[in-house]
PDB file of C-alpha atoms in Angstrom:
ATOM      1  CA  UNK T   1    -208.196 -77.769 -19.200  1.00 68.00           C
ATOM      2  CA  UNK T   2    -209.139 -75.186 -16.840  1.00 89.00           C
ATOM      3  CA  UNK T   3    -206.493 -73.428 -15.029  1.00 91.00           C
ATOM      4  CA  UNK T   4    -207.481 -74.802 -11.815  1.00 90.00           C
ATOM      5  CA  UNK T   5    -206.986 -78.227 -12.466  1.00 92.00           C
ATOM      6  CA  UNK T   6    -203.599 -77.148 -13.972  1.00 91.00           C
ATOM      7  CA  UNK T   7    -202.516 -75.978 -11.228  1.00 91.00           C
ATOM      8  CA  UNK T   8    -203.683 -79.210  -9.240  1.00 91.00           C
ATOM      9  CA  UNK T   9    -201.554 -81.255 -11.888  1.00 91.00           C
ATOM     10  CA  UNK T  10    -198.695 -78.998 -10.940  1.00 91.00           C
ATOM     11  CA  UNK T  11    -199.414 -79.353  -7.441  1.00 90.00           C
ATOM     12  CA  UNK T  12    -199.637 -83.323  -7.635  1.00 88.00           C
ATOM     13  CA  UNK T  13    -196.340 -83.592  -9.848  1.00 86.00           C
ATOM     14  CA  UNK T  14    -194.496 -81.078  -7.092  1.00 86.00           C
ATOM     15  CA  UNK T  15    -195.119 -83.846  -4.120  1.00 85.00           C
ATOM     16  CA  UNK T  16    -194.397 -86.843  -6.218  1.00 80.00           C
ATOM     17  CA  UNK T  17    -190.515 -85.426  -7.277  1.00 80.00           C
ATOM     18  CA  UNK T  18    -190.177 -84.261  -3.598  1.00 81.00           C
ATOM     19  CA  UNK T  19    -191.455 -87.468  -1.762  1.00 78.00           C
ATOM     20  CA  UNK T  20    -187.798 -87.721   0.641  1.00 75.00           C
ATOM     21  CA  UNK T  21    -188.714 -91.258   1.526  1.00 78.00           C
ATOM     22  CA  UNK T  22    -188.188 -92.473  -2.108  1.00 77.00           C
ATOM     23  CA  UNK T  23    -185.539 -92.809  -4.719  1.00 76.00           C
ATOM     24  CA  UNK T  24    -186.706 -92.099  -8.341  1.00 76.00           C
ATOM     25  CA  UNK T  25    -187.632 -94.951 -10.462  1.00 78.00           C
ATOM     26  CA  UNK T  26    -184.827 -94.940 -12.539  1.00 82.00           C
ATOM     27  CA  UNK T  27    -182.004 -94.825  -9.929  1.00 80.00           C
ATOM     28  CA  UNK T  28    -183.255 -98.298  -8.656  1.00 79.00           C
ATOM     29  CA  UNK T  29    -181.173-101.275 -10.318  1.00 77.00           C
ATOM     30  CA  UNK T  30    -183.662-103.852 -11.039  1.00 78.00           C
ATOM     31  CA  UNK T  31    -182.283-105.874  -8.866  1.00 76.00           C
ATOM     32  CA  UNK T  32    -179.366-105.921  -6.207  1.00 74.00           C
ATOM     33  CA  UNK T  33    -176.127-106.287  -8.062  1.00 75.00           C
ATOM     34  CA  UNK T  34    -174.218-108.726  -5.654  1.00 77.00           C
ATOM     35  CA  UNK T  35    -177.217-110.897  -5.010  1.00 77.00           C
ATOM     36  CA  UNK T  36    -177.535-113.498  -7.491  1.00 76.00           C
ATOM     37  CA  UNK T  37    -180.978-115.416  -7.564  1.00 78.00           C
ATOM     38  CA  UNK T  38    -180.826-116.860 -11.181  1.00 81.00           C
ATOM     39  CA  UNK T  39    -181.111-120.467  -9.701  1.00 80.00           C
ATOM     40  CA  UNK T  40    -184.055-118.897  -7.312  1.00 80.00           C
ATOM     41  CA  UNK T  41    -182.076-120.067  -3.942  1.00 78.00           C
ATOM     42  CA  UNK T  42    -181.655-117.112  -1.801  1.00 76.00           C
ATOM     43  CA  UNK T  43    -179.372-118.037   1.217  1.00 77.00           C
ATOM     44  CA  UNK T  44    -179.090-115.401   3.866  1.00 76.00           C
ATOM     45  CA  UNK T  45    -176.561-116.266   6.974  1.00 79.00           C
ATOM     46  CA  UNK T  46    -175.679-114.044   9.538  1.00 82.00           C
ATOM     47  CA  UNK T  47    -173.128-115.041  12.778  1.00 85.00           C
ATOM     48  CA  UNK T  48    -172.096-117.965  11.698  1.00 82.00           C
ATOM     49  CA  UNK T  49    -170.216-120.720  14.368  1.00 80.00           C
ATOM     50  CA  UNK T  50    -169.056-124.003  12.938  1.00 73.00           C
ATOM     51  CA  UNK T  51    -166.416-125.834  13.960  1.00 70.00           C
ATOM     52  CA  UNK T  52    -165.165-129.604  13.004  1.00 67.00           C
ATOM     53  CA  UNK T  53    -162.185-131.574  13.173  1.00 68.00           C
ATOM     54  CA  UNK T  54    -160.858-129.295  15.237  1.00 64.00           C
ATOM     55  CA  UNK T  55    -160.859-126.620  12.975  1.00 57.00           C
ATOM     56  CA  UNK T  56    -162.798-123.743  13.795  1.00 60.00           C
ATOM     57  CA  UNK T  57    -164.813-120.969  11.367  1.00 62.00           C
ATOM     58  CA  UNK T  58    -165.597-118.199  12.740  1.00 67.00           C
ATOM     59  CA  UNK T  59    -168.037-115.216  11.024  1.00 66.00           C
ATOM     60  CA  UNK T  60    -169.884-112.433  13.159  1.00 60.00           C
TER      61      UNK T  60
END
């Protein structure tokens, strides 16, 4: 290995660790730890007006 493409390995494994748009690969949970999608039903709701028998439920 010639010492310039050492120092071009060097140089590529510098901007990978110092990307500041991305979290290392081991700090990411596999998956999100209050969203459970072991039935694979993934229900998002946000601002949610319902009312009924004159009760009313309120969420925003």
């Amino acid at each position: 290995m010639t010492t310039l493409h050492r120092a071009q390995q060097l140089k590529s494994s510098v901007q990978e660790i110092t990307k500041r748009d991305e979290v290392f690969s081991f700090l990411k949970p596999d998956q999100h730890p209050l969203v459970d999608t072991r039935h694979n039903i993934l229900l998002y709701v946000e601002g949610v007006n319902k009312s009924f028998d004159g009760f009313k439920a309120s969420m925003t």
